[in-house]
Short mmCIF file of C-alpha atoms and ligand atoms in Angstrom, two decimals:
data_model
loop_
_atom_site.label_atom_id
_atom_site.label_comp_id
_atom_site.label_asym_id
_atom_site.label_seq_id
_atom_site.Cartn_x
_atom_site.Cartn_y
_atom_site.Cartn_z
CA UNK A 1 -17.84 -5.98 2.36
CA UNK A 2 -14.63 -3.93 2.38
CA UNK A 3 -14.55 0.10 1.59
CA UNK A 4 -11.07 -0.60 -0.12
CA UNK A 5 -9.28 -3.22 -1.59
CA UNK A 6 -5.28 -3.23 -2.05
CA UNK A 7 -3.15 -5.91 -4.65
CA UNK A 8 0.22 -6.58 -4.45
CA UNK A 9 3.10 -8.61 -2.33
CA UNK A 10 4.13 -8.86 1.29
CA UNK A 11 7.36 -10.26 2.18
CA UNK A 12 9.33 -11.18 5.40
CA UNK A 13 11.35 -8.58 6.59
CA UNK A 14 15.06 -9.27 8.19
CA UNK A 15 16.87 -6.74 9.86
CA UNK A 16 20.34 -6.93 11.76
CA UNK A 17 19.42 -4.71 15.22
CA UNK A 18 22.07 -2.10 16.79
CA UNK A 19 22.94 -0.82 13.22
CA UNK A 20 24.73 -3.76 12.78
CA UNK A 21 26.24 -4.63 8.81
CA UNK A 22 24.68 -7.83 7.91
CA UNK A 23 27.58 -9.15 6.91
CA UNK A 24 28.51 -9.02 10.78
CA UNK A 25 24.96 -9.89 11.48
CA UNK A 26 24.86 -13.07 14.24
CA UNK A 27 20.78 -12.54 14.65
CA UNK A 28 17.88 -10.65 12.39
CA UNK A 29 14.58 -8.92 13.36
CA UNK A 30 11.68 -10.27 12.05
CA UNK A 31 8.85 -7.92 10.18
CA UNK A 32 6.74 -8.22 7.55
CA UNK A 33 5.91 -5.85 4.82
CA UNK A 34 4.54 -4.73 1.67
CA UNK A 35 3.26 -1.27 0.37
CA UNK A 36 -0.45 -2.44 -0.24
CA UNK A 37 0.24 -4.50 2.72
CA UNK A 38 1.07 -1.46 4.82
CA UNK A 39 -1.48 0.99 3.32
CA UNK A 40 -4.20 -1.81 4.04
CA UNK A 41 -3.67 -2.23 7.43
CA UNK A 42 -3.42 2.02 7.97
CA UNK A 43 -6.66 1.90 6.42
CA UNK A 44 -7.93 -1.08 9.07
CA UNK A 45 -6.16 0.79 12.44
CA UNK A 46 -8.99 3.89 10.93
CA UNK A 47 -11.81 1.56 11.30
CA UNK A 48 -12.21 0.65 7.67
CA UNK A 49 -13.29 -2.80 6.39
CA UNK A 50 -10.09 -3.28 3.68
CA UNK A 51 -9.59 -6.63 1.89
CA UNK A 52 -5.26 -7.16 0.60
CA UNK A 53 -5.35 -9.47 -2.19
CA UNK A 54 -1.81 -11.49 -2.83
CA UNK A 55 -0.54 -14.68 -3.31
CA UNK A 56 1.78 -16.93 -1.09
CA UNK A 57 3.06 -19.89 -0.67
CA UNK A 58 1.37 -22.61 0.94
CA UNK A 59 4.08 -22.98 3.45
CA UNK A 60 5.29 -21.87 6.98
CA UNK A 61 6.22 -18.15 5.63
CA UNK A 62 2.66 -17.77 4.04
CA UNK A 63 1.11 -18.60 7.25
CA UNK A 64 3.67 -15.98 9.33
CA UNK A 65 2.08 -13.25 6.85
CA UNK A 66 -1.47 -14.22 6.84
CA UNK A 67 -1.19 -14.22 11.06
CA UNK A 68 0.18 -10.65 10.80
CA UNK A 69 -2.53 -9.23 8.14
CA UNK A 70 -4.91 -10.68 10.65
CA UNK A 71 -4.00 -9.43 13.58
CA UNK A 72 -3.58 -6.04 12.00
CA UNK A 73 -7.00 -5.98 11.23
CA UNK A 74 -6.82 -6.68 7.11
CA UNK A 75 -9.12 -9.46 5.91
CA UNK A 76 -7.15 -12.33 3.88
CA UNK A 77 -10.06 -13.64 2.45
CA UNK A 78 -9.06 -13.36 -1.26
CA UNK A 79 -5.61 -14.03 -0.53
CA UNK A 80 -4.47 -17.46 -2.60
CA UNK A 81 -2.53 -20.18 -0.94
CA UNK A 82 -0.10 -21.38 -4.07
CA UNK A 83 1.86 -24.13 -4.82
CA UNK A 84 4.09 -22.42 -7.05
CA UNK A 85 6.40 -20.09 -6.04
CA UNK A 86 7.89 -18.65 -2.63
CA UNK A 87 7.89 -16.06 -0.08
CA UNK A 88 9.74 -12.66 -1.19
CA UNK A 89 12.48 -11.88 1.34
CA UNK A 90 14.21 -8.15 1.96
CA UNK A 91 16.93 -7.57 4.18
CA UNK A 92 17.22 -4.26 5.89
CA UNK A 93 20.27 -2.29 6.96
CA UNK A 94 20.08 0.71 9.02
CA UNK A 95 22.02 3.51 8.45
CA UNK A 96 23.46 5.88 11.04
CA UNK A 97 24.18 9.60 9.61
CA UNK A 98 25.96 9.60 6.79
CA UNK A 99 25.60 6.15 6.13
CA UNK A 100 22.91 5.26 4.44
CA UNK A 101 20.29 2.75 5.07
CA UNK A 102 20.03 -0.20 2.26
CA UNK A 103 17.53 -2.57 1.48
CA UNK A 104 18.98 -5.91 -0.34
CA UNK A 105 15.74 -8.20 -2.11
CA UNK A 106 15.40 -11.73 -2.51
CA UNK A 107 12.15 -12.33 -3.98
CA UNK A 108 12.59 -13.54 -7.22
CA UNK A 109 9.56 -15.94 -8.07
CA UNK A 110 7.40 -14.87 -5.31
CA UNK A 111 4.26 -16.60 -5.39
CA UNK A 112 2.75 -13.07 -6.37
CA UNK A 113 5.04 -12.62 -8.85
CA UNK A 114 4.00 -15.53 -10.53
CA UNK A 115 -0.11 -14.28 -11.12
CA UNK A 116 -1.62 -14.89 -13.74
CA UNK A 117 -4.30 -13.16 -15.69
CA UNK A 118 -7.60 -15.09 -14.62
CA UNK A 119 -6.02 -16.08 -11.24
CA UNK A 120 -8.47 -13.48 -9.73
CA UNK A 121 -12.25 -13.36 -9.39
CA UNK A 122 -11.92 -9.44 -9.26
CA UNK A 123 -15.73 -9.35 -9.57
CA UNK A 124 -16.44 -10.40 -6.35
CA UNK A 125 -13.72 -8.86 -4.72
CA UNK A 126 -14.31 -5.58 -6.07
CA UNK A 127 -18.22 -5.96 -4.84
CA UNK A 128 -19.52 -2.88 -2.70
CA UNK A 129 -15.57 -1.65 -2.50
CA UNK A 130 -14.89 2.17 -3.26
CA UNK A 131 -11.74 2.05 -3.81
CA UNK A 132 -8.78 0.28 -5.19
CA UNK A 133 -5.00 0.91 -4.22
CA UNK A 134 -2.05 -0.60 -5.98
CA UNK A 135 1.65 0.98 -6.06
CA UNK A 136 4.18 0.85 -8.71
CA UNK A 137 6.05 -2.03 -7.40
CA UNK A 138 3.48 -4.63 -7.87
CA UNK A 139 3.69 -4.00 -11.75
CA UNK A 140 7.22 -4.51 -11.21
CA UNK A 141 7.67 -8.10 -10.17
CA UNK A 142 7.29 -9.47 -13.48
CA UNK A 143 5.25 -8.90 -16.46
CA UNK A 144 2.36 -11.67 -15.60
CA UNK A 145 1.80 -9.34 -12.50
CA UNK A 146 1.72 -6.37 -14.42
CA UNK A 147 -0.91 -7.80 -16.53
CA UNK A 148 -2.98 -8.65 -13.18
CA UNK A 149 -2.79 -4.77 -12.50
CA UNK A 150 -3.97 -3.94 -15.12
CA UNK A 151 -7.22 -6.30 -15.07
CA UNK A 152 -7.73 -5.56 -11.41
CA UNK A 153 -8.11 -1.98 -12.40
CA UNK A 154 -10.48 -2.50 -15.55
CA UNK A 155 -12.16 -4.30 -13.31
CA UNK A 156 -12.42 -1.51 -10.90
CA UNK A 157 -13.62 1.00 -13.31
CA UNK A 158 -16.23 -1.46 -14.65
CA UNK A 159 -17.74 -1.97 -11.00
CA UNK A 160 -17.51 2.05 -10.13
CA UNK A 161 -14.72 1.45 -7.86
CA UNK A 162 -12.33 4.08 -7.81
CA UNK A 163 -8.15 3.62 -8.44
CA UNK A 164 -5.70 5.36 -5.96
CA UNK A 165 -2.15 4.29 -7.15
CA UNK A 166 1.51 5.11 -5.54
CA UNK A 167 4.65 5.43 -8.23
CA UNK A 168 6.46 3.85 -5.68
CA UNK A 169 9.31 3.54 -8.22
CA UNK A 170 12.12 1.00 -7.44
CA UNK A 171 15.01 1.14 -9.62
CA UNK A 172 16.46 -1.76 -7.33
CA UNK A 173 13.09 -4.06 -9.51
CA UNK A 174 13.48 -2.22 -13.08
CA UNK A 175 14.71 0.03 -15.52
CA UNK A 176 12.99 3.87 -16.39
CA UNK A 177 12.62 3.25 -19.62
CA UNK A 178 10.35 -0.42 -18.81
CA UNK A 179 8.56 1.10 -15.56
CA UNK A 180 8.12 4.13 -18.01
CA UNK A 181 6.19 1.86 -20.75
CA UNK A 182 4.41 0.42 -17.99
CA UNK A 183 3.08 2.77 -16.08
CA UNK A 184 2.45 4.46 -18.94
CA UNK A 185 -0.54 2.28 -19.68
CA UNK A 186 -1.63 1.76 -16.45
CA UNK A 187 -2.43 5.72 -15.56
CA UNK A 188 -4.78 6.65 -18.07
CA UNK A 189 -7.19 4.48 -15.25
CA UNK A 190 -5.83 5.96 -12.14
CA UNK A 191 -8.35 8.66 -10.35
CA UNK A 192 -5.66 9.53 -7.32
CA UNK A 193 -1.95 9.33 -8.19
CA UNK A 194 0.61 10.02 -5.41
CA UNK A 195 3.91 10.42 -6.81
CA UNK A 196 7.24 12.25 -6.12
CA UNK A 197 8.31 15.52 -8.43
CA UNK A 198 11.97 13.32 -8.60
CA UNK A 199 9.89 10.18 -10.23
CA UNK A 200 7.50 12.56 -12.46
CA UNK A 201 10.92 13.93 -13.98
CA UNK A 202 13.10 10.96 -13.57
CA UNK A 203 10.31 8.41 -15.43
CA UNK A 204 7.83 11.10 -17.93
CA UNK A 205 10.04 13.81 -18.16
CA UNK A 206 7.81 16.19 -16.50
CA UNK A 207 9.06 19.12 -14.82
CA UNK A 208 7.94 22.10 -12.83
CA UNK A 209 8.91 25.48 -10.41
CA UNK A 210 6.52 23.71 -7.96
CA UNK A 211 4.62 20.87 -6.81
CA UNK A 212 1.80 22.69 -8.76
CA UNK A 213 3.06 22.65 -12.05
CA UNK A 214 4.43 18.99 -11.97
CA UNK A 215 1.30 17.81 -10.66
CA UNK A 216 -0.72 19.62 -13.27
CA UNK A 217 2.05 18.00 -16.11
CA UNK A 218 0.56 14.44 -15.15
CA UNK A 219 -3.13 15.30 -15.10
CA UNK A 220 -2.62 16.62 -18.56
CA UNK A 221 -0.46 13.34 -20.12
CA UNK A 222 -2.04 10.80 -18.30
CA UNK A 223 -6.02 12.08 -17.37
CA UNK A 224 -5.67 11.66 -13.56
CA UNK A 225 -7.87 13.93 -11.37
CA UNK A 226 -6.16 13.91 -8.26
CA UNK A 227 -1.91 14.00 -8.05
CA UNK A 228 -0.87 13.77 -4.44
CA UNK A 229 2.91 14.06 -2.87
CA UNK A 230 5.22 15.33 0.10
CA UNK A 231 6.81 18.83 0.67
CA UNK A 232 10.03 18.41 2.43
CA UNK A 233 12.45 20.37 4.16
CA UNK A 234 16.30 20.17 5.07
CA UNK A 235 15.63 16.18 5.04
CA UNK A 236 18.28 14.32 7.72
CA UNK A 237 18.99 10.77 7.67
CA UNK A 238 17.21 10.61 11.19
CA UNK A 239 14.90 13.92 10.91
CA UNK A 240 12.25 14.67 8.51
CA UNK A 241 10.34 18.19 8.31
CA UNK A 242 7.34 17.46 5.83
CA UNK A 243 4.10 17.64 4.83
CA UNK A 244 1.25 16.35 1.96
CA UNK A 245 0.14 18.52 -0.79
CA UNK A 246 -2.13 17.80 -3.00
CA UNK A 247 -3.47 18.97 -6.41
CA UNK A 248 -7.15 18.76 -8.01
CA UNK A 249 -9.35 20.50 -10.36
CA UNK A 250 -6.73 23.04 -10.72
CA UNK A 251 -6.36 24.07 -7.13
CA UNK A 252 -3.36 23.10 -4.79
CA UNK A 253 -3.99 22.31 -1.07
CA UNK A 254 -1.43 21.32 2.10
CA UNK A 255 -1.29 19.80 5.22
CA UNK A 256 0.27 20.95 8.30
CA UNK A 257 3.73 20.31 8.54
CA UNK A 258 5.43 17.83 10.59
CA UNK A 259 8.99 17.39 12.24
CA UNK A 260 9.65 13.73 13.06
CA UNK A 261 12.34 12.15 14.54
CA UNK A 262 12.98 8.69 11.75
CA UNK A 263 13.19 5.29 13.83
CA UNK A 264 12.26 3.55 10.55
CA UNK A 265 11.09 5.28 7.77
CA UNK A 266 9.66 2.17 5.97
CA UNK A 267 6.34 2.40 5.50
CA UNK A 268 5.50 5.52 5.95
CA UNK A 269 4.43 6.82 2.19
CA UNK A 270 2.43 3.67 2.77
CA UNK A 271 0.63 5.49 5.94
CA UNK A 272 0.40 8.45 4.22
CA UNK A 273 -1.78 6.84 1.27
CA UNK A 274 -3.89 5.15 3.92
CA UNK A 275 -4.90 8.80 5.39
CA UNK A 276 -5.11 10.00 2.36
CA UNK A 277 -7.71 7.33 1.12
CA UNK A 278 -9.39 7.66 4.34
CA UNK A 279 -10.43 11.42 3.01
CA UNK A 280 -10.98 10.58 0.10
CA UNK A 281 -13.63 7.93 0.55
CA UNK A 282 -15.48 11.27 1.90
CA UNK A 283 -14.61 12.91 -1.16
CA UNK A 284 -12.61 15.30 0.60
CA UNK A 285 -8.89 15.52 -0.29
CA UNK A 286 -7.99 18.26 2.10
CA UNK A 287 -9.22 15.58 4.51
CA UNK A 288 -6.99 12.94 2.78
CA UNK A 289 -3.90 15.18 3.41
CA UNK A 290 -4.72 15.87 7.21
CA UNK A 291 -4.77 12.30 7.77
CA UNK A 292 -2.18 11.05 5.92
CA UNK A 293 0.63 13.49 6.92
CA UNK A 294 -0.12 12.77 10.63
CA UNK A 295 -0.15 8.69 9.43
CA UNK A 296 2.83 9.41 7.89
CA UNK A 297 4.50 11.56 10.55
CA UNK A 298 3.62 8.95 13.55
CA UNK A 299 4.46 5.62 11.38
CA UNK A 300 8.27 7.34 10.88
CA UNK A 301 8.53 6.53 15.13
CA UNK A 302 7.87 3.15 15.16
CA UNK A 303 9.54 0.09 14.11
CA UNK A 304 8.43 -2.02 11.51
CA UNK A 305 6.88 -1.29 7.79
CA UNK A 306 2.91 -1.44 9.53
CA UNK A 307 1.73 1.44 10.76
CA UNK A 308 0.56 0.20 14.18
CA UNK A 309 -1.68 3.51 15.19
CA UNK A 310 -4.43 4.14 16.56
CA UNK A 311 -7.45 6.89 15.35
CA UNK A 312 -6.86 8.58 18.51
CA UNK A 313 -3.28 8.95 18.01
CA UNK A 314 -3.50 10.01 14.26
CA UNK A 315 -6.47 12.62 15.49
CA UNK A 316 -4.04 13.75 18.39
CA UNK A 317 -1.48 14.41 16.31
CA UNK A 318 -3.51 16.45 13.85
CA UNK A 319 -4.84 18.36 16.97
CA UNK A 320 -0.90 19.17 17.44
CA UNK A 321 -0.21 17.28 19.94
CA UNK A 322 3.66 16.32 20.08
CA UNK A 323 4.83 16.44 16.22
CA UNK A 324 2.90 18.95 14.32
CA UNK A 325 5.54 22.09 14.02
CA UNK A 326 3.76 25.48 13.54
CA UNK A 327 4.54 27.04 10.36
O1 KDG B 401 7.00 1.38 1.15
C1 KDG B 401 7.58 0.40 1.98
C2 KDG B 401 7.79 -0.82 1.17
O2 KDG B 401 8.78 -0.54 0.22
C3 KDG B 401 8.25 -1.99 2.00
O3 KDG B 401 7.23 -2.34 2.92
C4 KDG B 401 8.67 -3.18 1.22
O4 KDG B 401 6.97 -3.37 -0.44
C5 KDG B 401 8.13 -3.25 -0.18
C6 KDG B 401 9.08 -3.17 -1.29
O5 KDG B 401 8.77 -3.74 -2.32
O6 KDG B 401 10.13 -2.56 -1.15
#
């Protein structure tokens, strides 16, 4: 039985190394990733049960994913094995100050993509889970997969499980005005929303002096109890200086801050929402913060979108050992 449950597509990762163009690329590094990919396994590295629903292909590049989520510690059980449909690709290409990193998709037709309404027994996934965590891109792949989200979270609500969702918004998958209509209908049944004051303004118009105020702009349109997002300062293409505030029942609370030096910052909103759920299947979103801006800070140094950490390391960190920056 899993404490959470995450919904939404993994792909295969390829990445020219040395900050190599890939159009000079002669080799790629292999990862895989996925934001409810990612969150689930910072969520299994805490010691929590967590089941990531998907589809892939039945093919090689299905198997390479399901041998990762394994290993990580995520349970595959409801993952689908389908005939239709492929294996999303992303390429990756590191910046170096001041050019930029870029990310370049191929997953058109993903088997996840393809879902259905129906596809999903959501009843017995969702049975003894607290929570549920999608992000904004999953509603993105296409509008059959929006639908899905939206039935995995009725579903939620009608088994008590609670619904943690991340923004996440990609302009590289679809429009404002579309992800606008969209998401629209899908927070009225969201209990924890993390979500940047750039996408609050950028999708719903909502604006603020502070996180405060912008926070307090979505409770009011959409219902949610809990909004949840980054404070950042003087932000580097290879430094970051940040840390996770969080709003509820009126009252604002904050993390420590972190300085990190990036390696790869894929991935690491993901970590954050996997502290942050970690606290908040206590109830205790001061908790959430804590943990998910040292998830976050540590997941910025290593390699890959999964946040290979350990407790220890996340609890070290939070002690202030080697990133946290006094304030
Ligand atoms: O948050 C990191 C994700 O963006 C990355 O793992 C890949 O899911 C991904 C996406 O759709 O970009």
């Amino acid at each position: 039985m899993a404490d959470v449950v995450t919904f939404g597509e993994a792909m295969v990762r390829l990445a020219p190394p040395n900050f190599q163009r890939l159009e000079q690329a002669r080799s790629l590094d292999l990862e895989i990733g996925g934001a409810e990919l990612n969150t689930a396994a910072g969520l299994a590295r805490l010691g929590h049960p967590v089941e990531w629903v998907s589809r892939l292909p039945n093919n090689p590049l299905g198997a390479l994913i399901t041998n990762r989520v394994r290993e990580v510690g995520v349970s595959d059980r409801f993952v689908q094995f389908a005939d239709d449909g492929r294996c999303g690709l992303y390429f990756l290409e590191f910046g170096a100050s001041p050019r930029a990193s870029s990310i370049l998709y191929d997953r058109k037709d993903s088997s996840v993509s393809l879902a259905q309404c129906g596809m999903f027994d959501w009843e017995a996934i969702f049975r003894g889970a607290k929570w549920f965590h999608v992000s904004g891109i999953t509603p993105a792949l296409s509008p059959g997969a929006a639908e899905v989200v939206d039935e995995a979270m009725h579903a939620a609500r009608d088994a008590g499980v609670k619904v943690c969702m991340d923004l996440n918004y990609r302009s590289k998958l679809w429009g404002c005005e579309h992800a606008a209509e969209v998401l629209g209908i899908l927070l009225p049944q969201v209990d924890a929303l993390i979500a940047s004051e750039a996408d609050a303004e950028h999708l719903f118009g909502i604006t603020g002096a502070d996180f405060a105020e912008v926070a307090a702009g979505l409770v009011s349109r959409f219902g949610v109890k809990t909004v949840v997002g980054t404070r950042r300062e003087a932000p580097l293409v290879w430094r970051n200086r940040f840390a996770a505030v969080g709003y509820t029942d009126g009252r604002t609370y904050e993390s420590a801050w972190y300085e990190v030096e990036i390696v790869d910052r894929l991935g690491a909103g993901d970590a954050l929402a996997a502290g942050l759920i970690h606290g908040l299947l206590d109830g205790d979103l001061k908790k959430g913060l804590d943990y998910g801006a040292a998830m976050g800070a540590l997941k910025h140094t290593l390699p890959g979108d999964l946040p290979w950490l350990t407790k220890d390391e996340v609890e070290a960190a939070m002690q202030g050992q080697g990133l946290r920056i006094k304030r």
